[in-house]
Amino acid sequence: VVGWGECGLDYHKNYYDLESPERHALMLEVFARQARLAVARGLPLVVHTREAESDTMKVLRECVPRDHPVHIHAYQDSAWMLQEVLDTMPNAVIGVSAAVTFTWTGGSVVEVARLCPLSRLVLETDAPYLAGEPLAIPRIAGKVAEIK
């Protein structure tokens, strides 16, 4: 085992769970439990977050030591959370997927690629959902280079 995850919060797909305080609390607790397990085992935490920035940061701040390795996987949300992660978690990296190359994608993933330092940026496919296969990495790199 080399990492723990992908785990996290997805309010885009699970928006209906936000209507129930009990289900919302359960989602937070399950994510917090996963984060604590990664830390206890000394494994990097791979985080999925979508439209859940505040709650994701709350769990990370409460459950993950500042210097623990974290990979924010295929990140497509706000520049605010990107900056929070960069400022508060020095061993965190941000994953940018092939969504950066899509014409229909909003500006958020392009903004993430523009703002994230190369030293903290990871290129990934999120196959099969956002690219299909590792052959997309050179295309992603080219787009990030163009953005930078």
PDB file of C-alpha atoms in Angstrom:
ATOM      1  CA  VAL A   1       0.000   0.000   0.000  1.00  0.00           C
ATOM      2  CA  VAL A   2       1.459   3.371  -1.045  1.00  0.00           C
ATOM      3  CA  GLY A   3      -1.444   5.725  -0.350  1.00  0.00           C
ATOM      4  CA  TRP A   4      -4.922   5.986   1.175  1.00  0.00           C
ATOM      5  CA  GLY A   5      -7.848   6.991  -0.994  1.00  0.00           C
ATOM      6  CA  GLU A   6      -9.313   8.355  -3.071  1.00  0.00           C
ATOM      7  CA  CYS A   7     -11.758   9.549  -0.462  1.00  0.00           C
ATOM      8  CA  GLY A   8     -13.477  12.824   0.258  1.00  0.00           C
ATOM      9  CA  LEU A   9     -16.628  14.793  -0.384  1.00  0.00           C
ATOM     10  CA  ASP A  10     -18.590  15.282  -3.598  1.00  0.00           C
ATOM     11  CA  TYR A  11     -21.535  17.640  -3.245  1.00  0.00           C
ATOM     12  CA  HIS A  12     -22.043  17.795  -7.007  1.00  0.00           C
ATOM     13  CA  LYS A  13     -23.071  14.140  -7.193  1.00  0.00           C
ATOM     14  CA  ASN A  14     -24.388  13.854  -3.631  1.00  0.00           C
ATOM     15  CA  TYR A  15     -26.183  17.194  -3.304  1.00  0.00           C
ATOM     16  CA  TYR A  16     -29.332  15.465  -2.036  1.00  0.00           C
ATOM     17  CA  ASP A  17     -27.401  14.299   1.061  1.00  0.00           C
ATOM     18  CA  LEU A  18     -26.974  17.933   2.065  1.00  0.00           C
ATOM     19  CA  GLU A  19     -30.742  18.142   2.607  1.00  0.00           C
ATOM     20  CA  SER A  20     -30.456  15.775   5.557  1.00  0.00           C
ATOM     21  CA  PRO A  21     -28.327  16.985   8.473  1.00  0.00           C
ATOM     22  CA  GLU A  22     -27.820  13.369   9.545  1.00  0.00           C
ATOM     23  CA  ARG A  23     -26.559  12.213   6.122  1.00  0.00           C
ATOM     24  CA  HIS A  24     -24.361  15.291   5.784  1.00  0.00           C
ATOM     25  CA  ALA A  25     -22.831  14.652   9.230  1.00  0.00           C
ATOM     26  CA  LEU A  26     -22.264  10.997   8.315  1.00  0.00           C
ATOM     27  CA  MET A  27     -20.448  11.977   5.100  1.00  0.00           C
ATOM     28  CA  LEU A  28     -18.173  14.294   7.078  1.00  0.00           C
ATOM     29  CA  GLU A  29     -17.486  11.645   9.719  1.00  0.00           C
ATOM     30  CA  VAL A  30     -16.657   8.955   7.144  1.00  0.00           C
ATOM     31  CA  PHE A  31     -14.231  11.291   5.369  1.00  0.00           C
ATOM     32  CA  ALA A  32     -12.676  12.318   8.705  1.00  0.00           C
ATOM     33  CA  ARG A  33     -12.276   8.648   9.648  1.00  0.00           C
ATOM     34  CA  GLN A  34     -10.538   7.937   6.331  1.00  0.00           C
ATOM     35  CA  ALA A  35      -8.207  10.916   6.829  1.00  0.00           C
ATOM     36  CA  ARG A  36      -7.314   9.786  10.355  1.00  0.00           C
ATOM     37  CA  LEU A  37      -6.621   6.240   9.106  1.00  0.00           C
ATOM     38  CA  ALA A  38      -4.218   7.549   6.456  1.00  0.00           C
ATOM     39  CA  VAL A  39      -2.376   9.567   9.079  1.00  0.00           C
ATOM     40  CA  ALA A  40      -2.269   6.677  11.568  1.00  0.00           C
ATOM     41  CA  ARG A  41      -0.775   4.412   8.906  1.00  0.00           C
ATOM     42  CA  GLY A  42       1.676   7.030   7.661  1.00  0.00           C
ATOM     43  CA  LEU A  43       0.195   6.935   4.158  1.00  0.00           C
ATOM     44  CA  PRO A  44      -0.338   9.856   1.778  1.00  0.00           C
ATOM     45  CA  LEU A  45      -4.006  10.837   1.622  1.00  0.00           C
ATOM     46  CA  VAL A  46      -5.609  11.103  -1.824  1.00  0.00           C
ATOM     47  CA  VAL A  47      -8.589  13.473  -1.624  1.00  0.00           C
ATOM     48  CA  HIS A  48     -11.564  13.806  -3.935  1.00  0.00           C
ATOM     49  CA  THR A  49     -13.405  17.084  -3.448  1.00  0.00           C
ATOM     50  CA  ARG A  50     -16.065  18.598  -5.657  1.00  0.00           C
ATOM     51  CA  GLU A  51     -18.181  21.579  -4.681  1.00  0.00           C
ATOM     52  CA  ALA A  52     -17.280  20.835  -1.050  1.00  0.00           C
ATOM     53  CA  GLU A  53     -14.329  23.123  -0.393  1.00  0.00           C
ATOM     54  CA  SER A  54     -15.230  24.437   3.082  1.00  0.00           C
ATOM     55  CA  ASP A  55     -16.097  21.032   4.492  1.00  0.00           C
ATOM     56  CA  THR A  56     -13.063  19.418   2.858  1.00  0.00           C
ATOM     57  CA  MET A  57     -10.732  22.009   4.384  1.00  0.00           C
ATOM     58  CA  LYS A  58     -12.429  21.633   7.775  1.00  0.00           C
ATOM     59  CA  VAL A  59     -11.748  17.878   7.794  1.00  0.00           C
ATOM     60  CA  LEU A  60      -8.181  18.329   6.569  1.00  0.00           C
ATOM     61  CA  ARG A  61      -7.426  20.966   9.222  1.00  0.00           C
ATOM     62  CA  GLU A  62      -8.951  18.891  12.027  1.00  0.00           C
ATOM     63  CA  CYS A  63      -7.663  15.432  11.067  1.00  0.00           C
ATOM     64  CA  VAL A  64      -4.453  15.775   9.069  1.00  0.00           C
ATOM     65  CA  PRO A  65      -1.184  17.194  10.419  1.00  0.00           C
ATOM     66  CA  ARG A  66       0.107  20.177   8.492  1.00  0.00           C
ATOM     67  CA  ASP A  67       3.129  18.292   7.089  1.00  0.00           C
ATOM     68  CA  HIS A  68       1.319  15.066   6.124  1.00  0.00           C
ATOM     69  CA  PRO A  69       1.450  14.277   2.370  1.00  0.00           C
ATOM     70  CA  VAL A  70      -1.882  14.960   0.650  1.00  0.00           C
ATOM     71  CA  HIS A  71      -2.827  14.697  -3.027  1.00  0.00           C
ATOM     72  CA  ILE A  72      -5.892  16.735  -3.992  1.00  0.00           C
ATOM     73  CA  HIS A  73      -6.961  14.541  -6.889  1.00  0.00           C
ATOM     74  CA  ALA A  74      -8.203  15.900 -10.259  1.00  0.00           C
ATOM     75  CA  TYR A  75      -8.983  19.258  -8.673  1.00  0.00           C
ATOM     76  CA  GLN A  76     -11.475  21.463 -10.528  1.00  0.00           C
ATOM     77  CA  ASP A  77     -12.890  23.790  -7.898  1.00  0.00           C
ATOM     78  CA  SER A  78     -12.066  27.212  -6.524  1.00  0.00           C
ATOM     79  CA  ALA A  79      -8.836  29.145  -6.453  1.00  0.00           C
ATOM     80  CA  TRP A  80      -9.684  29.849  -2.800  1.00  0.00           C
ATOM     81  CA  MET A  81      -9.275  26.198  -1.764  1.00  0.00           C
ATOM     82  CA  LEU A  82      -6.208  25.811  -3.961  1.00  0.00           C
ATOM     83  CA  GLN A  83      -4.550  28.674  -2.074  1.00  0.00           C
ATOM     84  CA  GLU A  84      -5.686  27.328   1.295  1.00  0.00           C
ATOM     85  CA  VAL A  85      -4.090  23.951   0.548  1.00  0.00           C
ATOM     86  CA  LEU A  86      -0.886  25.547  -0.744  1.00  0.00           C
ATOM     87  CA  ASP A  87      -0.640  27.851   2.285  1.00  0.00           C
ATOM     88  CA  THR A  88      -1.500  25.369   5.026  1.00  0.00           C
ATOM     89  CA  MET A  89      -0.219  22.009   3.784  1.00  0.00           C
ATOM     90  CA  PRO A  90       3.389  22.255   2.557  1.00  0.00           C
ATOM     91  CA  ASN A  91       3.532  18.598   1.444  1.00  0.00           C
ATOM     92  CA  ALA A  92       0.296  18.684  -0.531  1.00  0.00           C
ATOM     93  CA  VAL A  93       0.129  18.422  -4.297  1.00  0.00           C
ATOM     94  CA  ILE A  94      -2.704  19.380  -6.628  1.00  0.00           C
ATOM     95  CA  GLY A  95      -3.751  17.061  -9.434  1.00  0.00           C
ATOM     96  CA  VAL A  96      -4.803  18.522 -12.771  1.00  0.00           C
ATOM     97  CA  SER A  97      -6.541  16.158 -15.175  1.00  0.00           C
ATOM     98  CA  ALA A  98      -7.321  16.262 -18.869  1.00  0.00           C
ATOM     99  CA  ALA A  99     -10.309  18.448 -17.974  1.00  0.00           C
ATOM    100  CA  VAL A 100      -7.853  21.326 -18.439  1.00  0.00           C
ATOM    101  CA  THR A 101      -7.919  20.519 -22.179  1.00  0.00           C
ATOM    102  CA  PHE A 102     -11.707  20.318 -22.563  1.00  0.00           C
ATOM    103  CA  THR A 103     -13.460  23.174 -24.329  1.00  0.00           C
ATOM    104  CA  TRP A 104     -16.634  22.746 -22.249  1.00  0.00           C
ATOM    105  CA  THR A 105     -14.841  22.963 -18.898  1.00  0.00           C
ATOM    106  CA  GLY A 106     -15.317  26.188 -17.033  1.00  0.00           C
ATOM    107  CA  GLY A 107     -12.403  28.400 -16.174  1.00  0.00           C
ATOM    108  CA  SER A 108     -11.788  26.853 -12.746  1.00  0.00           C
ATOM    109  CA  VAL A 109      -9.438  24.048 -13.815  1.00  0.00           C
ATOM    110  CA  VAL A 110      -7.553  26.417 -16.117  1.00  0.00           C
ATOM    111  CA  GLU A 111      -7.233  28.857 -13.216  1.00  0.00           C
ATOM    112  CA  VAL A 112      -5.964  26.051 -10.975  1.00  0.00           C
ATOM    113  CA  ALA A 113      -3.309  25.146 -13.561  1.00  0.00           C
ATOM    114  CA  ARG A 114      -2.324  28.810 -13.887  1.00  0.00           C
ATOM    115  CA  LEU A 115      -2.081  29.499 -10.151  1.00  0.00           C
ATOM    116  CA  CYS A 116      -0.577  26.263  -8.840  1.00  0.00           C
ATOM    117  CA  PRO A 117       3.250  26.271  -8.714  1.00  0.00           C
ATOM    118  CA  LEU A 118       4.777  23.577 -10.922  1.00  0.00           C
ATOM    119  CA  SER A 119       6.540  22.134  -7.882  1.00  0.00           C
ATOM    120  CA  ARG A 120       3.118  21.328  -6.369  1.00  0.00           C
ATOM    121  CA  LEU A 121       1.300  20.276  -9.565  1.00  0.00           C
ATOM    122  CA  VAL A 122       0.653  16.658 -10.578  1.00  0.00           C
ATOM    123  CA  LEU A 123      -0.646  15.715 -14.014  1.00  0.00           C
ATOM    124  CA  GLU A 124      -3.165  12.883 -14.011  1.00  0.00           C
ATOM    125  CA  THR A 125      -5.711  11.256 -16.259  1.00  0.00           C
ATOM    126  CA  ASP A 126      -8.445  10.193 -13.806  1.00  0.00           C
ATOM    127  CA  ALA A 127      -9.061   7.390 -16.297  1.00  0.00           C
ATOM    128  CA  PRO A 128     -11.558   6.519 -17.534  1.00  0.00           C
ATOM    129  CA  TYR A 129     -13.605   9.532 -16.435  1.00  0.00           C
ATOM    130  CA  LEU A 130     -11.623  12.599 -17.441  1.00  0.00           C
ATOM    131  CA  ALA A 131      -9.177  11.329 -20.064  1.00  0.00           C
ATOM    132  CA  GLY A 132      -9.312   7.657 -20.804  1.00  0.00           C
ATOM    133  CA  GLU A 133      -5.700   6.557 -20.539  1.00  0.00           C
ATOM    134  CA  PRO A 134      -2.155   7.631 -19.642  1.00  0.00           C
ATOM    135  CA  LEU A 135      -1.503   8.621 -23.263  1.00  0.00           C
ATOM    136  CA  ALA A 136      -3.257  11.894 -22.423  1.00  0.00           C
ATOM    137  CA  ILE A 137      -0.460  13.092 -20.103  1.00  0.00           C
ATOM    138  CA  PRO A 138       1.608  14.793 -22.872  1.00  0.00           C
ATOM    139  CA  ARG A 139      -1.534  16.632 -24.044  1.00  0.00           C
ATOM    140  CA  ILE A 140      -2.249  17.740 -20.456  1.00  0.00           C
ATOM    141  CA  ALA A 141       1.375  18.874 -20.046  1.00  0.00           C
ATOM    142  CA  GLY A 142       1.193  20.845 -23.274  1.00  0.00           C
ATOM    143  CA  LYS A 143      -1.972  22.616 -22.170  1.00  0.00           C
ATOM    144  CA  VAL A 144      -0.509  23.421 -18.745  1.00  0.00           C
ATOM    145  CA  ALA A 145       2.628  24.798 -20.433  1.00  0.00           C
ATOM    146  CA  GLU A 146       0.445  26.956 -22.669  1.00  0.00           C
ATOM    147  CA  ILE A 147      -1.480  28.255 -19.624  1.00  0.00           C
ATOM    148  CA  LYS A 148       1.701  28.968 -17.642  1.00  0.00           C
TER     149      LYS A 148
END
